[in-house]
Short mmCIF file of C-alpha atoms in Angstrom, two decimals:
data_model
loop_
_atom_site.label_atom_id
_atom_site.label_comp_id
_atom_site.label_asym_id
_atom_site.label_seq_id
_atom_site.Cartn_x
_atom_site.Cartn_y
_atom_site.Cartn_z
CA LEU A 15 4.59 51.31 8.58
CA ARG A 16 1.89 49.29 10.14
CA GLU A 17 -0.62 51.55 8.22
CA ASN A 18 1.00 51.83 4.87
CA THR A 19 3.13 48.73 4.08
CA GLY A 20 1.95 46.44 1.21
CA GLY A 21 1.98 43.39 3.24
CA VAL A 22 -0.03 44.64 6.07
CA VAL A 23 -2.63 46.59 3.88
CA CYS A 24 -3.09 43.89 1.45
CA ALA A 25 -3.03 40.99 3.63
CA THR A 26 -5.69 39.25 5.88
CA SER A 27 -4.98 36.41 8.51
CA LEU A 28 -6.84 33.71 9.24
CA SER A 29 -9.47 33.79 12.08
CA ALA A 30 -8.42 32.02 15.20
CA ALA A 31 -11.46 29.51 14.29
CA CYS A 32 -10.14 28.68 10.92
CA ALA A 33 -6.50 28.50 12.13
CA GLN A 34 -7.74 26.14 15.01
CA GLN A 35 -9.61 23.87 12.56
CA ALA A 36 -6.70 23.49 10.51
CA LEU A 37 -4.49 22.57 13.27
CA SER A 38 -7.14 19.87 14.17
CA ALA A 39 -7.45 18.55 10.69
CA LEU A 40 -3.37 18.17 10.82
CA GLU A 41 -3.78 16.31 14.08
CA VAL A 42 -6.32 13.99 12.91
CA ILE A 43 -4.26 13.35 9.59
CA MET A 44 -0.90 12.88 11.71
CA GLY A 45 -2.77 10.32 14.21
CA LYS A 46 -2.06 12.55 17.24
CA ASP A 47 -5.83 11.85 18.30
CA GLY A 48 -5.53 8.23 18.67
CA SER A 49 -8.18 7.22 16.28
CA GLY A 50 -6.44 6.16 13.23
CA LEU A 51 -9.14 8.18 11.12
CA GLY A 52 -6.67 10.14 9.28
CA ARG A 53 -4.45 7.21 8.12
CA LYS A 54 -7.45 5.37 7.04
CA ALA A 55 -8.81 8.51 4.96
CA LEU A 56 -5.33 9.18 3.44
CA ALA A 57 -5.32 5.27 2.50
CA ASN A 58 -8.92 5.67 1.16
CA ILE A 59 -8.14 8.81 -1.17
CA ALA A 60 -4.84 7.01 -2.48
CA ASP A 61 -6.85 4.22 -3.26
CA ASN A 62 -9.93 5.86 -5.04
CA ALA A 63 -7.31 8.12 -7.09
CA ARG A 64 -5.81 5.01 -8.45
CA PHE A 65 -9.06 3.07 -9.22
CA PHE A 66 -10.51 6.39 -10.83
CA ARG A 67 -7.11 7.07 -12.72
CA LYS A 68 -7.00 3.60 -14.16
CA GLY A 69 -10.75 3.90 -15.09
CA LEU A 70 -9.69 6.96 -17.35
CA VAL A 71 -6.70 5.28 -18.74
CA ASP A 72 -8.73 2.41 -19.54
CA LEU A 73 -11.44 4.46 -21.19
CA GLY A 74 -8.31 5.94 -23.69
CA LEU A 75 -8.07 9.27 -21.88
CA THR A 76 -4.45 10.91 -21.50
CA VAL A 77 -3.92 11.45 -17.85
CA TYR A 78 -1.07 13.39 -16.05
CA GLY A 79 -0.10 13.17 -12.80
CA ASP A 80 1.09 11.02 -9.79
CA ASP A 81 -1.03 7.53 -9.30
CA ALA A 82 -2.06 8.32 -5.74
CA SER A 83 -2.77 11.98 -6.29
CA PRO A 84 -6.36 12.93 -5.64
CA VAL A 85 -6.15 15.61 -8.48
CA ILE A 86 -6.30 13.73 -11.61
CA PRO A 87 -5.66 16.12 -14.75
CA ALA A 88 -7.25 14.39 -18.07
CA LEU A 89 -6.33 16.18 -21.21
CA LEU A 90 -8.94 17.61 -23.58
CA TYR A 91 -6.28 19.02 -25.81
CA ASN A 92 -8.63 21.50 -27.98
CA PRO A 93 -9.77 24.53 -26.03
CA ALA A 94 -13.28 24.40 -27.88
CA LYS A 95 -13.70 20.97 -26.12
CA MET A 96 -13.66 22.55 -22.63
CA PRO A 97 -16.83 23.96 -22.38
CA ALA A 98 -18.51 21.29 -24.57
CA PHE A 99 -17.26 18.68 -22.16
CA SER A 100 -18.34 20.80 -18.78
CA ARG A 101 -21.69 21.20 -20.22
CA GLU A 102 -22.30 17.43 -21.04
CA CYS A 103 -21.17 16.37 -17.79
CA ILE A 104 -23.44 19.00 -15.77
CA LYS A 105 -26.45 17.63 -17.85
CA ARG A 106 -25.61 14.30 -16.80
CA GLY A 107 -25.18 15.48 -13.01
CA LEU A 108 -21.29 15.35 -12.74
CA ALA A 109 -19.52 18.63 -12.01
CA VAL A 110 -16.07 18.96 -13.33
CA VAL A 111 -13.41 21.49 -13.51
CA VAL A 112 -12.00 22.58 -16.96
CA VAL A 113 -8.65 24.45 -17.33
CA GLY A 114 -7.16 26.24 -20.33
CA TYR A 115 -4.78 28.80 -21.30
CA PRO A 116 -3.15 30.72 -19.70
CA ALA A 117 -3.33 28.35 -16.60
CA THR A 118 -2.14 25.48 -19.00
CA PRO A 119 -0.41 25.95 -22.42
CA LEU A 120 -2.73 26.36 -25.34
CA ILE A 121 -3.05 23.04 -26.83
CA GLU A 122 -3.10 21.14 -23.30
CA SER A 123 -6.42 22.34 -22.01
CA ARG A 124 -7.83 19.66 -19.59
CA VAL A 125 -10.19 18.54 -16.98
CA ARG A 126 -9.39 17.94 -13.25
CA PHE A 127 -11.25 15.45 -11.41
CA CYS A 128 -10.56 15.56 -7.52
CA VAL A 129 -11.48 12.58 -5.41
CA SER A 130 -11.85 12.05 -1.83
CA ALA A 131 -12.01 9.48 0.80
CA GLY A 132 -15.83 10.06 0.83
CA HIS A 133 -16.32 8.81 -2.87
CA THR A 134 -17.59 5.27 -2.94
CA ARG A 135 -16.38 2.93 -5.50
CA GLU A 136 -20.25 3.38 -6.96
CA ASP A 137 -19.68 6.94 -7.23
CA LEU A 138 -16.27 6.72 -9.12
CA ALA A 139 -17.60 3.92 -11.49
CA THR A 140 -21.02 6.16 -12.12
CA ALA A 141 -18.57 9.30 -12.73
CA LEU A 142 -16.34 6.68 -15.20
CA GLU A 143 -19.72 5.49 -16.98
CA ILE A 144 -20.72 9.50 -17.49
CA ILE A 145 -17.40 10.41 -18.54
CA LYS A 146 -17.59 7.20 -21.13
CA GLU A 147 -20.57 8.93 -22.65
CA VAL A 148 -19.15 12.27 -22.88
CA ARG A 149 -15.95 11.31 -24.22
CA ASP A 150 -17.72 9.65 -27.32
CA ILE A 151 -19.95 12.95 -27.82
CA VAL A 152 -16.73 15.34 -27.35
CA MET A 153 -14.28 13.04 -28.97
CA ILE A 154 -11.74 13.08 -26.87
CA LYS A 155 -10.35 9.25 -26.98
CA TYR A 156 -6.87 9.88 -27.82
CA SER A 157 -5.32 6.42 -26.58
CA PRO A 158 -6.41 2.84 -27.47
CA GLU A 159 -9.25 1.93 -25.09
CA ASN A 160 -8.46 -0.97 -22.71
CA GLU A 161 -12.11 -1.81 -21.67
CA LYS A 162 -13.00 -5.30 -20.58
CA THR A 163 -15.49 -6.86 -22.83
CA ALA A 164 -18.23 -9.18 -21.26
#
């Protein structure tokens, strides 16, 4: 059985070092190390996510998902806009992940932004400026803009 069962033949397990790293990370997140770093990092991720999501909405993009989620999908709608959006962002030094059919419905192509606790407000503000430029080139502004004018 061990030589022929699909669950054994086609599966691999984590190495001991990877398993220990995952367990140690969970201990930090849960505060079992006594440092409070996990709680601080989680609060920072949520804060960064809210800031970035609000910036995208203020730019007139359609954004899905929970306010505090670090994965922030913004709709591009048209599948033909995916490569254009990605290339224009890369030209400006911003790496993005575009997702389309069959992972999404055909007319719900999107770009997924992932923020982390390591991003600074300056990093996120720079990314929003780049996205604003690319938004105008690719024409993905589908909602009214809420930008503050000076």
